[in-house]
Coordinates of C-alpha atoms in Angstrom, one line a residue:
M1 CA 59.1 105.3 89.8
S2 CA 59.2 102.0 92.1
Q3 CA 61.4 99.3 92.1
Q4 CA 58.0 97.2 92.3
R5 CA 57.1 98.9 88.5
F6 CA 60.6 98.0 87.0
R7 CA 61.0 94.3 89.0
G8 CA 61.3 92.0 85.9
E9 CA 61.5 94.2 83.8
W10 CA 65.2 95.6 83.8
P11 CA 66.5 96.6 80.3
K12 CA 69.3 93.8 79.7
I13 CA 72.9 94.0 78.3
G14 CA 73.4 92.2 74.6
I15 CA 76.8 91.1 73.7
R16 CA 77.5 91.7 70.0
P17 CA 80.5 89.4 69.0
T18 CA 81.8 90.7 65.5
I19 CA 84.5 88.9 63.4
D20 CA 85.8 89.0 60.3
G21 CA 83.2 87.4 57.7
R22 CA 85.9 85.9 55.2
M23 CA 85.6 81.9 55.2
N24 CA 88.2 79.5 54.3
G25 CA 90.3 79.7 56.9
V26 CA 89.8 83.8 58.1
R27 CA 86.4 83.6 60.0
E28 CA 87.3 79.8 61.3
S29 CA 90.2 81.2 62.8
L30 CA 88.9 84.1 65.0
E31 CA 85.5 82.3 65.7
D32 CA 87.0 80.7 69.4
Q33 CA 88.6 84.4 70.3
T34 CA 85.9 86.3 69.5
M35 CA 82.8 84.1 71.3
N36 CA 85.1 84.5 74.7
M37 CA 85.9 88.2 74.6
A38 CA 82.1 88.3 74.5
R39 CA 82.1 85.8 77.3
S40 CA 84.8 87.6 79.5
V41 CA 82.4 90.9 78.8
V42 CA 79.3 88.6 80.3
E43 CA 81.1 87.7 83.2
L44 CA 82.5 91.4 84.1
L45 CA 79.5 92.5 84.4
T46 CA 77.2 89.8 85.4
H47 CA 80.0 89.8 88.6
T48 CA 80.1 93.6 89.0
I49 CA 76.7 95.4 88.0
K50 CA 73.6 95.5 89.7
Y51 CA 70.5 96.9 89.0
P52 CA 68.6 99.4 91.3
D53 CA 66.6 96.4 92.8
G54 CA 70.2 94.6 93.9
T55 CA 70.1 91.9 91.4
P56 CA 73.2 91.6 89.1
V57 CA 72.5 92.6 85.4
Q58 CA 71.7 90.2 83.4
C59 CA 74.0 89.8 79.3
V60 CA 71.8 87.8 76.4
I61 CA 74.9 86.4 73.9
A62 CA 74.5 86.6 70.2
D63 CA 73.8 82.6 69.3
T64 CA 76.6 83.1 66.8
T65 CA 79.8 85.0 66.0
I66 CA 78.5 88.1 63.4
G67 CA 80.0 88.7 60.0
R68 CA 77.3 89.4 58.0
V69 CA 74.1 91.1 57.2
A70 CA 71.8 87.9 57.9
E71 CA 73.8 87.6 61.5
S72 CA 73.4 90.4 62.4
A73 CA 69.5 90.5 61.6
A74 CA 69.0 87.6 63.3
C75 CA 70.8 88.9 66.5
A76 CA 68.5 92.3 66.8
D77 CA 66.0 90.1 66.6
K78 CA 67.4 88.3 69.6
F79 CA 67.8 90.7 71.7
R80 CA 64.3 92.5 70.8
R81 CA 62.7 89.4 72.3
E82 CA 64.9 89.3 74.6
N83 CA 64.7 93.4 76.2
V84 CA 67.8 94.1 75.3
G85 CA 68.7 98.3 75.7
V86 CA 71.9 99.0 75.6
T87 CA 74.5 96.9 73.4
I88 CA 78.1 96.2 73.7
T89 CA 79.6 95.0 70.1
V90 CA 83.1 92.9 70.3
T91 CA 85.9 92.1 67.9
P92 CA 89.2 91.0 68.0
C93 CA 89.5 91.8 64.5
W94 CA 88.6 94.0 60.9
C95 CA 84.9 93.3 60.1
Y96 CA 82.4 94.7 57.5
G97 CA 81.2 97.8 59.4
S98 CA 77.7 98.4 57.3
E99 CA 76.8 94.3 57.6
T100 CA 77.7 94.4 61.0
M101 CA 77.2 97.6 63.4
D102 CA 74.2 97.8 65.6
M103 CA 71.4 99.6 63.1
D104 CA 69.3 99.4 66.0
R105 CA 67.9 103.3 66.9
D106 CA 66.5 102.2 70.2
T107 CA 69.7 101.0 71.7
V108 CA 72.5 102.6 74.1
K109 CA 76.0 101.5 71.7
A110 CA 79.4 100.8 72.2
V111 CA 82.3 98.8 70.6
W112 CA 84.8 97.1 72.1
G113 CA 88.1 96.7 69.3
F114 CA 91.0 94.6 71.2
N115 CA 94.4 95.9 70.8
G116 CA 95.6 92.3 69.9
T117 CA 99.5 92.0 67.7
E118 CA 98.2 89.6 64.5
R119 CA 94.5 91.5 63.7
P120 CA 94.2 94.5 65.4
G121 CA 90.1 96.1 66.1
A122 CA 91.5 99.2 65.9
V123 CA 90.7 99.9 62.1
Y124 CA 87.2 98.4 62.9
L125 CA 86.4 99.9 65.4
A126 CA 87.7 103.5 63.8
A127 CA 85.5 102.5 60.6
V128 CA 82.7 101.7 62.7
L129 CA 81.9 104.7 64.6
A130 CA 82.9 106.7 61.6
A131 CA 79.7 104.9 60.2
H132 CA 78.0 105.3 63.1
T133 CA 78.6 109.6 63.2
Q134 CA 77.4 108.7 59.7
K135 CA 74.4 107.2 60.2
G136 CA 73.7 109.4 63.0
L137 CA 74.0 106.3 65.3
P138 CA 75.9 107.4 68.8
A139 CA 77.9 104.5 69.9
F140 CA 80.9 105.4 72.1
G141 CA 84.3 103.3 71.8
I142 CA 87.0 101.4 74.2
Y143 CA 90.2 100.9 73.5
G144 CA 92.7 99.1 75.5
R145 CA 96.3 101.0 75.5
D146 CA 98.7 98.2 75.9
V147 CA 99.0 95.8 72.9
Q148 CA 97.9 91.6 73.7
D149 CA 98.7 88.3 72.6
M150 CA 96.1 86.9 70.5
S151 CA 95.6 84.1 72.7
D152 CA 95.5 86.5 76.4
T153 CA 91.3 86.0 77.0
A154 CA 91.5 89.2 80.3
I155 CA 90.2 92.3 79.7
P156 CA 93.0 94.7 81.0
A157 CA 92.5 97.0 83.7
D158 CA 92.0 100.3 81.9
V159 CA 89.5 98.6 79.5
E160 CA 87.7 97.0 82.3
A161 CA 87.0 100.7 83.7
K162 CA 85.8 101.5 80.3
L163 CA 83.3 98.6 80.1
L164 CA 81.6 99.3 83.4
R165 CA 81.7 103.1 82.9
F166 CA 79.8 102.7 79.6
S167 CA 77.2 99.8 81.2
R168 CA 76.2 101.2 84.4
A169 CA 75.9 104.9 81.9
A170 CA 73.6 103.0 79.4
L171 CA 72.0 101.4 82.2
S172 CA 70.6 104.2 83.1
V173 CA 69.5 105.6 80.0
A174 CA 67.9 101.9 79.1
I175 CA 66.1 102.3 82.3
M176 CA 64.8 105.5 82.1
K177 CA 63.5 105.2 78.5
G178 CA 60.0 105.5 78.4
K179 CA 59.6 106.8 81.8
S180 CA 58.3 110.9 82.3
Y181 CA 61.0 113.9 84.3
L182 CA 58.4 115.5 85.8
S183 CA 59.7 119.4 86.5
I184 CA 58.8 121.1 89.6
G185 CA 59.7 125.0 89.5
A186 CA 59.4 126.5 87.0
V187 CA 55.5 126.6 85.8
C188 CA 54.8 129.2 88.5
M189 CA 58.4 130.1 90.1
G190 CA 60.4 130.6 86.6
I191 CA 64.0 128.9 88.0
A192 CA 65.3 128.4 84.9
G193 CA 67.6 125.6 86.1
S194 CA 64.9 123.5 86.7
I195 CA 63.6 123.7 82.6
V196 CA 65.2 121.0 81.2
S197 CA 66.3 120.4 77.5
T198 CA 62.9 118.7 76.4
D199 CA 64.6 117.8 73.0
F200 CA 67.8 116.1 75.3
F201 CA 65.2 114.3 77.3
E202 CA 62.4 112.9 74.8
D203 CA 65.1 112.4 71.5
Y204 CA 67.8 110.9 73.2
L205 CA 66.4 109.3 76.4
G206 CA 63.4 108.0 74.8
M207 CA 61.6 110.0 78.1
R208 CA 58.2 111.9 78.5
C209 CA 58.8 115.8 79.8
E210 CA 56.2 116.8 82.2
G211 CA 55.4 119.8 84.2
I212 CA 53.7 120.8 86.8
D213 CA 52.8 123.7 89.9
E214 CA 53.9 122.8 93.1
V215 CA 50.4 124.2 94.9
E216 CA 48.7 121.2 92.7
I217 CA 51.1 118.9 95.5
I218 CA 49.3 120.4 98.0
R219 CA 46.2 119.6 97.1
R220 CA 46.9 116.7 96.5
M221 CA 47.1 116.2 100.5
S222 CA 44.6 118.7 101.0
E223 CA 41.9 116.2 99.3
G224 CA 43.5 113.3 100.2
I225 CA 44.0 112.6 96.5
Y226 CA 46.4 109.5 97.2
D227 CA 46.2 105.4 98.0
K228 CA 45.9 106.0 101.4
E229 CA 46.3 101.7 101.8
E230 CA 50.5 102.4 100.2
F231 CA 50.7 105.4 102.3
D232 CA 50.8 103.9 105.9
R233 CA 52.9 100.8 103.8
A234 CA 55.4 103.5 102.4
L235 CA 55.4 105.6 106.1
A236 CA 56.0 102.5 108.0
W237 CA 59.3 101.5 105.9
A238 CA 60.5 105.3 105.6
R239 CA 60.4 105.0 109.4
A240 CA 62.5 101.5 109.1
N241 CA 64.6 102.3 107.1
C242 CA 65.5 106.3 106.8
R243 CA 67.6 108.0 109.9
E244 CA 65.4 111.0 111.3
G245 CA 67.9 113.9 112.0
E246 CA 68.7 116.2 114.5
D247 CA 66.7 119.4 115.1
V248 CA 69.6 121.2 115.3
C249 CA 67.9 124.5 115.0
N250 CA 69.4 127.2 116.9
R251 CA 66.3 128.3 118.7
P252 CA 65.0 126.7 121.7
D253 CA 61.3 127.6 120.7
L254 CA 61.7 126.9 117.3
R255 CA 62.6 123.2 117.9
K256 CA 59.9 120.8 116.9
D257 CA 58.3 118.4 119.0
R258 CA 57.4 114.7 118.5
A259 CA 54.1 115.6 117.1
G260 CA 55.4 118.0 114.5
K261 CA 58.6 115.9 113.8
D262 CA 55.9 112.6 112.8
A263 CA 53.7 115.5 110.7
D264 CA 57.4 116.1 108.8
W265 CA 57.9 113.0 108.2
E266 CA 53.9 111.8 106.5
F267 CA 54.1 115.2 104.7
V268 CA 57.4 113.8 102.9
V269 CA 56.0 110.6 102.1
K270 CA 53.1 112.0 101.0
M271 CA 54.8 114.0 98.8
A272 CA 57.3 111.3 97.0
L273 CA 53.5 109.3 96.5
I274 CA 51.8 111.7 94.8
I275 CA 55.3 113.2 92.4
R276 CA 55.2 109.5 91.6
D277 CA 51.5 108.9 90.9
L278 CA 52.0 112.6 88.5
M279 CA 54.9 111.1 86.9

């Protein structure tokens, strides 16, 4: 899978600022704190995590805080338009879980419940994670070790580490979704370690599973079934960017000359192109 295929299509991380929906002073008092949590997460992720092509990860925040079903639906609609593949729900308080949780089966989810002095998000975190489990929607819980003041907008070091760990893993899953896993070895050799759990790949990762025999790769090499122009570009790139290892064979008569090494370069690049085309 080349980076060219992904350029401009990287999945984004959606931030869901979730709030206690009760009005008459409750919700109003939490608006700024809840949105500031969301902005702090965006600041952390966009300045720390990069896509495989080196560009900063892109984040999307819901247009409003989420305290009711209609706001959850509006957020989900925006995230679908924005190609969001990962969601992080953040909250400093108790919220109504069934009304505010991420119900999209295609997103990878986490919930950060703020460990605060006044309205800790721990109760919501426990309740909404139980709701995710009940509905068969896996979600990861994030909670800080130390209690923070309500006005503290900093992300604690332990929470930061959990947010980054989740985001990197979740983005990897989101990027793999819709792609193919190609198994080589299980067909003609019966190597147990290369026989993957198709249910996990297909149901959770959203990938296709394929399997081929090694001789098919050799056949395509021998018959020239690959893009010749792309091979030339790929070979030039590999020679310019990949270091050639030292030939440490302890038998001088088996060491390869320049022509043999060039043939190895060509073999590896052709194999990579052919495998990519099979996926």
